[in-house]
mmCIF file of C-alpha atoms in Angstrom:
data_model
loop_
_atom_site.group_PDB
_atom_site.id
_atom_site.type_symbol
_atom_site.label_atom_id
_atom_site.label_comp_id
_atom_site.label_asym_id
_atom_site.label_seq_id
_atom_site.Cartn_x
_atom_site.Cartn_y
_atom_site.Cartn_z
ATOM 1 C CA MET B 27 40.321 125.031 46.326
ATOM 2 C CA CYS B 28 42.144 128.349 46.673
ATOM 3 C CA ASP B 29 45.405 126.866 45.430
ATOM 4 C CA SER B 30 44.036 125.633 42.099
ATOM 5 C CA GLY B 31 46.264 126.098 39.125
ATOM 6 C CA ASN B 32 49.789 127.344 38.657
ATOM 7 C CA ASP B 33 50.133 131.031 37.938
ATOM 8 C CA ASP B 34 52.486 130.329 35.036
ATOM 9 C CA CYS B 35 49.722 128.712 32.983
ATOM 10 C CA GLY B 36 46.952 131.297 33.063
ATOM 11 C CA ILE B 37 45.587 134.578 34.326
ATOM 12 C CA HIS B 38 44.127 134.658 37.805
ATOM 13 C CA VAL B 39 41.115 136.940 38.273
ATOM 14 C CA VAL B 40 39.510 137.322 41.691
ATOM 15 C CA LEU B 41 35.941 138.631 42.058
ATOM 16 C CA GLY B 42 33.597 138.866 45.007
ATOM 17 C CA SER B 43 29.870 138.280 44.905
ATOM 18 C CA ASP B 44 26.833 137.102 46.802
ATOM 19 C CA GLU B 45 23.500 135.839 45.493
ATOM 20 C CA ASN B 46 22.295 139.398 44.846
ATOM 21 C CA PHE B 47 25.218 140.232 42.557
ATOM 22 C CA ALA B 48 25.363 136.931 40.654
ATOM 23 C CA MET B 49 24.067 138.488 37.433
ATOM 24 C CA PRO B 50 26.678 141.289 37.134
ATOM 25 C CA LEU B 51 29.336 138.804 38.287
ATOM 26 C CA THR B 52 28.462 136.542 35.368
ATOM 27 C CA VAL B 53 28.445 139.494 32.954
ATOM 28 C CA ALA B 54 31.913 140.534 34.148
ATOM 29 C CA MET B 55 33.287 136.994 33.689
ATOM 30 C CA THR B 56 31.706 136.703 30.241
ATOM 31 C CA SER B 57 33.256 139.991 29.145
ATOM 32 C CA VAL B 58 36.731 138.839 30.192
ATOM 33 C CA LEU B 59 36.385 135.567 28.279
ATOM 34 C CA CYS B 60 35.007 137.224 25.145
ATOM 35 C CA ASN B 61 38.032 139.518 24.884
ATOM 36 C CA THR B 62 40.894 137.249 25.994
ATOM 37 C CA ASN B 63 42.397 134.175 24.306
ATOM 38 C CA SER B 64 44.183 132.938 27.442
ATOM 39 C CA LEU B 65 43.256 130.425 30.122
ATOM 40 C CA ILE B 66 41.441 132.318 32.887
ATOM 41 C CA TYR B 67 41.247 131.165 36.480
ATOM 42 C CA PHE B 68 38.237 132.845 38.091
ATOM 43 C CA HIS B 69 38.354 132.788 41.899
ATOM 44 C CA ILE B 70 34.967 133.838 43.279
ATOM 45 C CA LEU B 71 34.887 135.060 46.900
ATOM 46 C CA THR B 72 31.387 134.484 48.251
ATOM 47 C CA ASN B 73 29.231 133.832 51.275
ATOM 48 C CA GLY B 74 27.140 131.462 49.185
ATOM 49 C CA PHE B 75 25.025 130.988 46.038
ATOM 50 C CA LYS B 76 21.851 129.054 45.430
ATOM 51 C CA GLU B 77 22.414 125.851 43.458
ATOM 52 C CA ALA B 78 20.492 127.129 40.428
ATOM 53 C CA THR B 79 22.423 130.403 40.463
ATOM 54 C CA LEU B 80 25.735 128.606 40.651
ATOM 55 C CA LYS B 81 24.788 126.561 37.581
ATOM 56 C CA ARG B 82 24.092 129.739 35.611
ATOM 57 C CA ILE B 83 27.447 131.169 36.684
ATOM 58 C CA MET B 84 29.302 128.017 35.640
ATOM 59 C CA ASN B 85 27.814 128.199 32.156
ATOM 60 C CA VAL B 86 30.154 131.085 31.268
ATOM 61 C CA LYS B 87 32.644 128.355 30.344
ATOM 62 C CA LYS B 88 31.047 128.215 26.901
ATOM 63 C CA HIS B 89 32.640 131.595 26.095
ATOM 64 C CA GLY B 90 36.294 130.601 26.646
ATOM 65 C CA GLU B 91 38.811 128.408 28.430
ATOM 66 C CA CYS B 92 38.471 128.937 32.153
ATOM 67 C CA VAL B 93 38.517 127.316 35.568
ATOM 68 C CA ILE B 94 36.028 128.565 38.179
ATOM 69 C CA ASP B 95 37.036 128.312 41.817
ATOM 70 C CA ILE B 96 34.322 129.078 44.407
ATOM 71 C CA VAL B 97 35.935 130.340 47.616
ATOM 72 C CA ASN B 98 33.621 130.624 50.630
ATOM 73 C CA PHE B 99 34.654 132.905 53.483
ATOM 74 C CA ASP B 100 33.480 133.532 57.006
ATOM 75 C CA PRO B 101 31.623 136.877 57.301
ATOM 76 C CA SER B 102 32.507 137.004 61.012
ATOM 77 C CA ASP B 103 36.109 137.851 59.973
ATOM 78 C CA PHE B 104 34.944 141.417 59.433
ATOM 79 C CA ASN B 105 32.891 142.034 62.585
ATOM 80 C CA ASP B 106 35.398 144.667 63.767
ATOM 81 C CA PHE B 107 35.324 146.629 60.487
ATOM 82 C CA PRO B 108 33.180 149.698 59.764
ATOM 83 C CA SER B 109 29.951 148.677 58.059
ATOM 84 C CA PRO B 110 28.214 151.562 56.241
ATOM 85 C CA GLU B 111 25.034 150.569 54.443
ATOM 86 C CA ARG B 112 26.693 150.345 51.019
ATOM 87 C CA ILE B 113 29.752 148.359 52.140
ATOM 88 C CA SER B 114 29.258 144.606 52.236
ATOM 89 C CA GLU B 115 31.277 141.762 53.677
ATOM 90 C CA ILE B 116 32.081 140.816 50.063
ATOM 91 C CA ALA B 117 33.897 144.140 49.607
ATOM 92 C CA TYR B 118 36.057 143.489 52.670
ATOM 93 C CA ALA B 119 36.826 139.939 51.557
ATOM 94 C CA ARG B 120 39.417 141.204 49.058
ATOM 95 C CA ILE B 121 41.591 142.138 52.035
ATOM 96 C CA ARG B 122 42.107 138.422 52.698
ATOM 97 C CA ILE B 123 43.347 137.643 49.180
ATOM 98 C CA PRO B 124 47.056 137.243 50.110
ATOM 99 C CA GLU B 125 46.297 134.562 52.677
ATOM 100 C CA LEU B 126 43.541 132.848 50.675
ATOM 101 C CA PHE B 127 45.728 132.272 47.609
ATOM 102 C CA LYS B 128 49.029 131.203 49.109
ATOM 103 C CA SER B 129 50.319 129.369 46.022
ATOM 104 C CA LEU B 130 49.791 132.289 43.660
ATOM 105 C CA SER B 131 52.254 135.057 42.895
ATOM 106 C CA ARG B 132 49.922 137.500 41.146
ATOM 107 C CA VAL B 133 46.192 138.130 40.824
ATOM 108 C CA ILE B 134 43.901 140.727 39.301
ATOM 109 C CA TYR B 135 41.049 141.704 41.589
ATOM 110 C CA MET B 136 38.040 143.302 39.913
ATOM 111 C CA ASP B 137 34.619 144.364 41.188
ATOM 112 C CA CYS B 138 31.497 142.758 39.767
ATOM 113 C CA ASP B 139 30.100 146.031 38.446
ATOM 114 C CA MET B 140 32.734 146.032 35.687
ATOM 115 C CA ILE B 141 33.063 144.742 32.156
ATOM 116 C CA CYS B 142 36.292 144.019 30.297
ATOM 117 C CA VAL B 143 36.392 145.300 26.696
ATOM 118 C CA ARG B 144 40.079 144.651 25.947
ATOM 119 C CA ASP B 145 42.435 141.698 26.232
ATOM 120 C CA ILE B 146 43.049 141.439 29.989
ATOM 121 C CA ARG B 147 46.479 139.890 29.316
ATOM 122 C CA GLU B 148 47.686 143.426 28.556
ATOM 123 C CA LEU B 149 46.923 144.299 32.165
ATOM 124 C CA TRP B 150 48.276 140.985 33.473
ATOM 125 C CA ASN B 151 51.652 141.634 31.788
ATOM 126 C CA THR B 152 52.053 145.049 33.429
ATOM 127 C CA ASP B 153 55.391 145.460 35.173
ATOM 128 C CA LEU B 154 54.657 146.617 38.718
ATOM 129 C CA GLU B 155 58.402 147.228 39.231
ATOM 130 C CA ASP B 156 59.023 147.296 42.989
ATOM 131 C CA ASN B 157 55.431 148.026 43.925
ATOM 132 C CA MET B 158 53.085 145.683 45.739
ATOM 133 C CA VAL B 159 49.963 146.608 43.792
ATOM 134 C CA GLY B 160 48.872 148.421 40.676
ATOM 135 C CA ALA B 161 45.657 150.458 40.603
ATOM 136 C CA CYS B 162 44.008 153.519 39.055
ATOM 137 C CA SER B 163 43.623 156.916 40.658
ATOM 138 C CA ASP B 164 40.208 157.691 42.107
ATOM 139 C CA PHE B 165 39.412 161.029 40.437
ATOM 140 C CA ARG B 166 36.254 161.625 42.449
ATOM 141 C CA SER B 167 37.544 161.123 45.982
ATOM 142 C CA VAL B 168 39.511 164.369 46.388
ATOM 143 C CA HIS B 169 37.291 165.372 49.329
ATOM 144 C CA LYS B 170 37.363 161.977 51.038
ATOM 145 C CA THR B 171 41.032 161.391 51.843
ATOM 146 C CA LYS B 172 41.897 163.986 54.493
ATOM 147 C CA HIS B 173 40.746 161.768 57.377
ATOM 148 C CA ILE B 174 43.294 159.087 56.471
ATOM 149 C CA GLY B 175 46.145 161.526 55.769
ATOM 150 C CA ILE B 176 46.606 160.712 52.075
ATOM 151 C CA ASP B 177 46.980 163.240 49.279
ATOM 152 C CA PRO B 178 43.976 162.752 46.918
ATOM 153 C CA ARG B 179 46.396 162.473 43.968
ATOM 154 C CA ASN B 180 47.891 159.412 45.685
ATOM 155 C CA TYR B 181 44.567 157.703 46.431
ATOM 156 C CA PHE B 182 43.441 154.779 44.299
ATOM 157 C CA ASN B 183 40.091 153.169 43.540
ATOM 158 C CA SER B 184 39.977 149.626 44.865
ATOM 159 C CA GLY B 185 37.569 148.283 42.238
ATOM 160 C CA LEU B 186 40.502 147.050 40.121
ATOM 161 C CA ILE B 187 43.744 146.011 41.764
ATOM 162 C CA MET B 188 46.705 144.083 40.350
ATOM 163 C CA MET B 189 48.365 142.358 43.313
ATOM 164 C CA ASP B 190 51.931 141.085 43.535
ATOM 165 C CA LEU B 191 51.200 138.576 46.277
ATOM 166 C CA ASP B 192 54.825 137.588 46.751
ATOM 167 C CA LYS B 193 55.802 141.170 47.586
ATOM 168 C CA ILE B 194 52.718 141.693 49.769
ATOM 169 C CA ARG B 195 53.667 138.648 51.833
ATOM 170 C CA THR B 196 57.033 140.230 52.641
ATOM 171 C CA MET B 197 55.235 142.810 54.827
ATOM 172 C CA ASP B 198 53.463 142.099 58.122
ATOM 173 C CA TYR B 199 50.201 142.194 56.222
ATOM 174 C CA ASN B 200 47.780 140.891 58.824
ATOM 175 C CA GLU B 201 49.478 142.837 61.632
ATOM 176 C CA ASN B 202 49.372 146.063 59.590
ATOM 177 C CA THR B 203 45.700 145.483 58.756
ATOM 178 C CA GLN B 204 44.856 145.019 62.418
ATOM 179 C CA GLU B 205 46.872 148.095 63.420
ATOM 180 C CA ILE B 206 45.010 150.312 60.945
ATOM 181 C CA THR B 207 41.699 148.782 62.002
ATOM 182 C CA ASP B 208 42.427 149.521 65.651
ATOM 183 C CA LYS B 209 43.129 153.182 64.840
ATOM 184 C CA GLY B 210 39.595 153.494 63.452
ATOM 185 C CA ILE B 211 40.642 156.046 60.815
ATOM 186 C CA PHE B 212 39.069 154.398 57.771
ATOM 187 C CA THR B 213 35.391 154.340 56.808
ATOM 188 C CA ASN B 214 35.432 151.597 54.145
ATOM 189 C CA ASP B 215 37.551 148.896 52.548
ATOM 190 C CA GLN B 216 39.027 151.289 49.986
ATOM 191 C CA ASP B 217 40.426 153.540 52.720
ATOM 192 C CA LEU B 218 41.950 150.531 54.433
ATOM 193 C CA LEU B 219 43.646 149.324 51.241
ATOM 194 C CA ASN B 220 45.006 152.821 50.553
ATOM 195 C CA CYS B 221 46.453 152.929 54.054
ATOM 196 C CA LEU B 222 48.022 149.491 53.653
ATOM 197 C CA PHE B 223 49.641 150.216 50.297
ATOM 198 C CA ALA B 224 50.459 153.925 50.647
ATOM 199 C CA GLY B 225 53.690 154.551 48.740
ATOM 200 C CA THR B 226 53.811 151.026 47.358
ATOM 201 C CA TRP B 227 51.279 151.150 44.499
ATOM 202 C CA LYS B 228 51.864 151.819 40.823
ATOM 203 C CA PRO B 229 49.371 154.025 38.951
ATOM 204 C CA LEU B 230 47.860 152.133 36.019
ATOM 205 C CA HIS B 231 46.403 153.771 32.936
ATOM 206 C CA THR B 232 42.873 154.955 33.689
ATOM 207 C CA ARG B 233 41.540 152.718 30.909
ATOM 208 C CA TRP B 234 41.812 149.753 33.335
ATOM 209 C CA ASN B 235 39.298 151.256 35.753
ATOM 210 C CA LEU B 236 37.307 153.727 33.717
ATOM 211 C CA PHE B 237 34.318 155.160 35.574
ATOM 212 C CA ALA B 238 31.329 155.038 33.233
ATOM 213 C CA ASP B 239 29.902 158.203 34.769
ATOM 214 C CA ILE B 240 33.145 160.223 34.852
ATOM 215 C CA ASN B 241 32.685 163.915 34.156
ATOM 216 C CA VAL B 242 35.802 165.119 32.331
ATOM 217 C CA ASN B 243 34.938 168.806 32.604
ATOM 218 C CA ARG B 244 34.426 168.542 36.337
ATOM 219 C CA ILE B 245 37.801 166.778 36.745
ATOM 220 C CA LYS B 246 39.409 169.452 34.570
ATOM 221 C CA ARG B 247 38.085 172.217 36.807
ATOM 222 C CA LYS B 248 39.727 170.580 39.850
ATOM 223 C CA GLY B 249 43.061 170.860 38.062
ATOM 224 C CA MET B 250 44.592 167.877 39.861
ATOM 225 C CA PHE B 251 44.658 165.219 37.142
ATOM 226 C CA ASP B 252 45.669 164.928 33.476
ATOM 227 C CA VAL B 253 42.400 165.053 31.540
ATOM 228 C CA ASP B 254 44.152 163.962 28.334
ATOM 229 C CA ILE B 255 44.665 160.545 29.935
ATOM 230 C CA LEU B 256 40.959 160.427 30.782
ATOM 231 C CA LYS B 257 40.029 161.297 27.205
ATOM 232 C CA ASP B 258 42.359 158.602 25.887
ATOM 233 C CA ALA B 259 40.763 156.081 28.270
ATOM 234 C CA LEU B 260 37.282 157.019 27.066
ATOM 235 C CA SER B 261 38.386 156.464 23.456
ATOM 236 C CA HIS B 262 40.252 153.226 24.217
ATOM 237 C CA PRO B 263 38.774 151.650 27.363
ATOM 238 C CA GLY B 264 40.058 148.443 28.900
ATOM 239 C CA ILE B 265 37.778 147.800 31.876
ATOM 240 C CA ILE B 266 34.652 149.864 32.422
ATOM 241 C CA HIS B 267 33.518 150.443 36.012
ATOM 242 C CA TYR B 268 29.834 151.213 36.587
ATOM 243 C CA THR B 269 30.201 153.304 39.756
ATOM 244 C CA GLY B 270 27.100 154.942 41.191
ATOM 245 C CA ILE B 271 23.840 153.927 39.516
ATOM 246 C CA LYS B 272 24.241 150.540 37.787
ATOM 247 C CA PRO B 273 23.235 149.755 34.187
ATOM 248 C CA TRP B 274 20.798 147.110 35.448
ATOM 249 C CA SER B 275 18.841 149.947 37.080
ATOM 250 C CA TYR B 276 16.025 151.451 35.012
ATOM 251 C CA ARG B 277 17.343 154.887 36.085
ATOM 252 C CA TYR B 278 20.727 154.429 34.394
ATOM 253 C CA LYS B 279 21.499 157.174 31.854
ATOM 254 C CA ARG B 280 25.309 157.075 31.584
ATOM 255 C CA ARG B 281 27.817 155.729 29.037
ATOM 256 C CA PHE B 282 28.473 152.162 27.990
ATOM 257 C CA LYS B 283 24.960 150.802 28.654
ATOM 258 C CA LYS B 284 24.823 148.937 25.331
ATOM 259 C CA GLN B 285 28.145 147.260 26.043
ATOM 260 C CA PHE B 286 26.899 145.913 29.363
ATOM 261 C CA PHE B 287 23.720 144.501 27.853
ATOM 262 C CA SER B 288 25.601 142.958 24.929
ATOM 263 C CA TYR B 289 27.468 140.746 27.409
ATOM 264 C CA LEU B 290 24.368 140.169 29.549
ATOM 265 C CA ALA B 291 22.659 138.764 26.439
ATOM 266 C CA LYS B 292 25.341 136.054 26.233
ATOM 267 C CA THR B 293 24.700 134.796 29.788
ATOM 268 C CA ASP B 294 22.065 132.600 31.386
ATOM 269 C CA PHE B 295 20.628 135.767 32.963
ATOM 270 C CA ASN B 296 19.537 137.071 29.547
ATOM 271 C CA SER B 297 15.844 137.108 30.501
ATOM 272 C CA PHE B 298 16.608 140.078 32.753
ATOM 273 C CA SER B 299 13.939 142.710 33.397
ATOM 274 C CA TYR B 300 14.342 145.918 35.391
ATOM 275 C CA PRO B 301 13.337 145.390 39.044
ATOM 276 C CA ASP B 302 12.952 149.131 39.616
ATOM 277 C CA LYS B 303 10.836 150.129 36.638
ATOM 278 C CA ASN B 304 8.158 152.377 38.130
ATOM 279 C CA PHE B 305 6.595 155.806 37.635
ATOM 280 C CA SER B 306 9.065 157.603 39.915
ATOM 281 C CA ASN B 307 12.084 156.217 38.051
ATOM 282 C CA PHE B 308 10.396 156.879 34.684
ATOM 283 C CA ILE B 309 10.217 160.565 35.623
ATOM 284 C CA TYR B 310 13.835 160.506 36.778
ATOM 285 C CA LYS B 311 15.101 158.868 33.613
ATOM 286 C CA ASN B 312 13.174 161.001 31.135
ATOM 287 C CA SER B 313 13.407 164.436 32.734
ATOM 288 C CA PRO B 314 16.073 167.126 32.213
ATOM 289 C CA SER B 315 18.728 167.159 34.897
ATOM 290 C CA PHE B 316 17.468 170.391 36.502
ATOM 291 C CA LEU B 317 14.025 168.826 37.007
ATOM 292 C CA VAL B 318 15.609 165.734 38.542
ATOM 293 C CA LYS B 319 17.464 167.939 41.037
ATOM 294 C CA LEU B 320 14.229 169.770 41.835
ATOM 295 C CA TYR B 321 12.410 166.453 42.307
ATOM 296 C CA ARG B 322 15.150 165.229 44.701
ATOM 297 C CA SER B 323 15.013 168.438 46.663
ATOM 298 C CA LEU B 324 11.236 168.314 47.039
ATOM 299 C CA SER B 325 11.345 164.632 47.996
ATOM 300 C CA LYS B 326 13.861 165.357 50.751
ATOM 301 C CA ARG B 327 11.728 168.213 52.071
ATOM 302 C CA LEU B 328 8.605 166.079 52.077
ATOM 303 C CA LYS B 329 10.409 163.339 54.009
ATOM 304 C CA PHE B 330 11.673 165.903 56.489
ATOM 305 C CA LEU B 331 8.190 167.370 56.985
ATOM 306 C CA LYS B 332 6.677 163.927 57.481
ATOM 307 C CA LYS B 333 9.338 163.136 60.060
ATOM 308 C CA MET B 334 8.708 166.420 61.889
ATOM 309 C CA SER B 335 4.937 165.925 61.895
ATOM 310 C CA ALA B 336 5.368 162.400 63.233
ATOM 311 C CA ASN B 337 7.327 163.778 66.171
#
């Protein structure tokens, strides 16, 4: 089903999810439909959903004109890739997009921990010029790029990527991917994508991948990025990215929480309740930041002491 639709008649949005992320996936899809008056083709990369879950996902169609394409992939494709605890097979699946959607010329990939609050056609109509992809700078990864030899100012966040698939197919994509994998220089899918598209990506306005927990003052102190663009994005966001703690966690204290739950209320997951509501997280959520830091420090020391005593 990967070749469904013609890319002249709608906007193609690719997302990746498993059963555990079905709720935020559905919220992301709902937000796109609620803010866009165009036909949307949703292509969902997955290793499987329960039948009842799939039905709830499909019910987003009531919010706008869309086609939902479920694309199953083989997790064994990524056995040779680094697998830190927080990086799933779903995250790596986006690397296969050019070969999975051979009839399409352009797609927007977006992570599930995002909501769209602006007409996504504005993003879709972006001229990538001679670049293969469009993405937003990753303001918080300035200390994470040295090992792959990329200037942090030229490093993008892979949560939102506009892909010109025709241009990507002109490169030896699979061969280049394997070559970078064999070098073993990357630690996650984002590093790999930055290596693949180094020098061939167009910076998009930060509003299209706005970190909900971005600290403007901290970015300003680093002196590497234009904070006026960040401030403009915060005033006029396009796609909000809930990096770090998610809004469906009881501990969440950052921006744009109401916006997330306004879209959640429109889905078949609207009976949601916090799975992590407990005394420890209550203290975290309702304490001043300095007490939270103290609590974390003491917790780490206690764990260390317990480990030492066990030995």
